[in-house]
Coordinates of C-alpha atoms in Angstrom, one line a residue:
X14 CA 117.9 84.7 104.1
X15 CA 116.7 87.6 106.2
X16 CA 119.1 88.9 108.9
X17 CA 118.2 89.2 112.5
X18 CA 117.2 92.9 112.4
X19 CA 115.0 92.3 109.4
X20 CA 113.4 89.3 111.2
X21 CA 112.7 91.4 114.2
X22 CA 111.2 94.2 112.0
X23 CA 109.1 91.6 110.1
X24 CA 107.9 90.1 113.4
X25 CA 106.9 93.5 114.7
X26 CA 105.1 94.3 111.4
X27 CA 103.2 91.0 111.5
X28 CA 102.3 91.5 115.1
X29 CA 100.6 94.9 114.4
X30 CA 97.3 93.3 113.6
X31 CA 97.4 91.4 116.9
X32 CA 98.4 94.6 118.7
X33 CA 95.5 96.4 117.2
X34 CA 92.9 93.7 118.0
X35 CA 94.3 93.5 121.5
X36 CA 94.2 97.2 121.9
X37 CA 90.5 97.3 120.8
X38 CA 89.8 94.4 123.2
X39 CA 91.3 96.5 126.1
X40 CA 89.2 99.5 125.0
X41 CA 86.0 97.3 125.0
X42 CA 86.6 95.5 128.2
X43 CA 88.2 98.4 130.2
X44 CA 89.6 96.1 132.9
X45 CA 92.5 93.7 133.4
X46 CA 91.4 90.1 133.0
X47 CA 94.6 88.1 133.1
X48 CA 93.6 84.5 132.1
X49 CA 91.5 85.2 129.0
X50 CA 93.9 87.9 127.8
X51 CA 96.9 85.6 128.1
X52 CA 95.0 82.9 126.3
X53 CA 94.2 85.3 123.5
X54 CA 97.8 86.5 123.3
X55 CA 99.1 82.9 123.1
X56 CA 96.6 82.1 120.4
X57 CA 97.7 85.1 118.4
X58 CA 101.3 84.0 118.8
X59 CA 100.7 80.4 117.9
X60 CA 98.7 81.3 114.8
X61 CA 101.2 83.9 113.7
X62 CA 104.0 81.3 113.9
X63 CA 102.0 78.5 112.3
X64 CA 100.8 80.4 109.2
X65 CA 104.3 81.1 107.8
X66 CA 105.1 77.4 108.3
X67 CA 102.0 76.4 106.3
X68 CA 102.9 78.8 103.6
X69 CA 106.5 77.6 103.5
X70 CA 105.4 73.9 103.2
X71 CA 103.2 74.8 100.3
X72 CA 106.0 76.6 98.5
X73 CA 109.2 74.9 99.5
X74 CA 108.9 72.1 97.0
X75 CA 108.7 74.6 94.0
X76 CA 111.3 77.2 95.0
X77 CA 114.1 75.7 92.8
X78 CA 112.0 76.6 89.8
X79 CA 111.6 80.1 90.9
X80 CA 115.2 81.2 91.7
X81 CA 115.2 83.7 88.8
X82 CA 112.1 85.5 90.1
X83 CA 112.1 84.7 93.8
X84 CA 113.1 88.3 94.8
X85 CA 110.2 89.6 92.8
X86 CA 107.8 87.2 94.4
X87 CA 109.0 88.2 97.9
X88 CA 108.8 91.9 97.1
X89 CA 105.4 91.5 95.6
X90 CA 104.0 89.6 98.6
X91 CA 105.5 92.0 101.1
X92 CA 104.5 95.0 99.1
X93 CA 100.9 93.7 98.8
X94 CA 100.6 92.9 102.5
X95 CA 102.3 96.2 103.5
X96 CA 100.1 98.2 101.1
X97 CA 97.0 96.5 102.4
X98 CA 97.9 97.4 106.0
X99 CA 98.6 101.0 105.0
X100 CA 95.3 101.2 103.1
X101 CA 93.5 99.8 106.1
X102 CA 95.2 102.3 108.4
X103 CA 93.3 105.1 106.6
X104 CA 89.9 103.4 107.0
X105 CA 87.5 106.1 108.2
X106 CA 85.2 103.7 110.1
X107 CA 87.4 103.1 113.1
X108 CA 85.1 104.4 115.8
X109 CA 82.4 101.8 115.5
X110 CA 81.9 99.4 118.4
X111 CA 82.7 95.8 117.6
X112 CA 79.9 93.3 118.1
X113 CA 82.1 90.5 119.4
X114 CA 83.1 89.6 122.9
X115 CA 86.9 89.3 123.1
X116 CA 86.6 87.0 126.1
X117 CA 85.0 84.1 124.3
X118 CA 87.4 81.3 123.1
X119 CA 85.6 81.0 119.8
X120 CA 86.0 84.7 119.1
X121 CA 89.6 84.6 120.1
X122 CA 90.3 81.7 117.7
X123 CA 88.6 83.5 114.9
X124 CA 90.6 86.7 115.6
X125 CA 93.8 84.7 115.7
X126 CA 93.1 83.2 112.3
X127 CA 92.0 86.5 110.8
X128 CA 95.1 88.4 112.1
X129 CA 97.5 85.7 110.9
X130 CA 96.4 85.3 107.3
X131 CA 99.0 87.8 106.1
X132 CA 101.7 85.6 107.7
X133 CA 100.8 82.8 105.3
X134 CA 102.2 84.9 102.4
X135 CA 105.3 85.6 104.4
X136 CA 105.9 81.9 104.7
X137 CA 105.7 81.6 100.9
X138 CA 108.2 84.4 100.5
X139 CA 110.5 82.8 103.0
X140 CA 110.7 79.7 100.8
X141 CA 111.9 82.0 98.0
X142 CA 114.5 83.7 100.2
X143 CA 116.6 80.6 101.0
X144 CA 114.8 79.0 103.8
X145 CA 115.3 75.6 102.2
X146 CA 114.7 73.2 105.2
X147 CA 112.5 73.4 108.3
X148 CA 115.5 73.9 110.7
X149 CA 116.2 77.3 109.1
X150 CA 112.6 78.4 110.0
X151 CA 113.0 77.8 113.8
X152 CA 114.3 81.2 114.7
X153 CA 112.0 83.2 112.4
X154 CA 108.9 81.3 113.6
X155 CA 109.9 81.7 117.3
X156 CA 110.5 85.4 116.8
X157 CA 107.2 85.9 115.0
X158 CA 105.2 84.0 117.7
X159 CA 106.9 85.5 120.7
X160 CA 106.7 89.1 119.3
X161 CA 103.0 88.6 118.5
X162 CA 102.2 87.3 122.0
X163 CA 104.1 90.1 123.7
X164 CA 102.6 92.8 121.5
X165 CA 99.1 91.4 122.1
X166 CA 99.6 91.7 125.9
X167 CA 101.0 95.2 125.5
X168 CA 98.2 96.2 123.2
X169 CA 95.5 95.0 125.6
X170 CA 97.2 96.7 128.5
X171 CA 97.4 100.0 126.6
X172 CA 93.7 99.7 125.5
X173 CA 92.6 99.3 129.1
X174 CA 94.9 102.0 130.4
X175 CA 94.4 104.7 127.8
X176 CA 91.1 103.8 126.3
X177 CA 90.2 105.7 123.1
X178 CA 93.0 108.2 123.3
X179 CA 95.5 105.5 122.1
X180 CA 93.3 104.4 119.2
X181 CA 93.0 108.0 117.9
X182 CA 96.7 108.8 118.1
X183 CA 98.5 105.6 117.0
X184 CA 98.0 103.9 113.7
X185 CA 99.8 100.5 114.2
X186 CA 98.7 99.2 110.8
X187 CA 100.4 102.2 109.1
X188 CA 103.7 101.5 110.9
X189 CA 103.5 97.8 110.2
X190 CA 102.7 98.3 106.5
X191 CA 105.6 100.7 106.1
X192 CA 108.0 98.2 107.7
X193 CA 106.8 95.5 105.4
X194 CA 107.2 97.7 102.3
X195 CA 110.8 98.7 103.5
X196 CA 111.8 95.0 103.9
X197 CA 110.3 94.2 100.5
X198 CA 112.2 97.0 98.8
X199 CA 115.4 96.0 100.6
X200 CA 115.0 92.4 99.4
X201 CA 114.4 93.5 95.8
X202 CA 117.4 95.9 95.8
X203 CA 119.7 93.4 97.4
X204 CA 119.0 90.9 94.5
X205 CA 119.0 93.5 91.7
X206 CA 122.1 95.3 93.0
X207 CA 124.2 92.9 95.0
X208 CA 126.9 95.5 95.7
X209 CA 124.3 98.1 96.8

């Protein structure tokens, strides 16, 4: 199982998409709107916590067959997600104005689903890392959900406060991708070299 520090790093890495979307929402709206932004942040947190659970349910029943390769599966999934986030951080088309209104509930739900898809794969990898019953998932899911909610609020606040300066200087997807790659490599090395 993943230790507390790695869980925190994983939670932050997964929350980077929420942070980015919230940041852009703050840039678009340019004013503090407490109720709709709290609703969006809570939706992000709930979906980020629910997706790993869904992935875990799908995989938990098959993990006993995969013990010999579970560390490779976890590494592959985390490396894929991290690599995707790093790749997206170098997307040149970052200055276009989004066509959605981040205040609408429907838009917020769609964004919550879109930003939490990567967490589905994390749930699959958790089933391979020794999370063998639902009680062991409580702490990771709470950490992921709370971190995503808080980072969404912070992202929105930064977007309103600093507007486009923030979006030019910070690449949250790059940081998140590097963290996921680091955790994936650590999982792989800890299984290949137990004394390392």
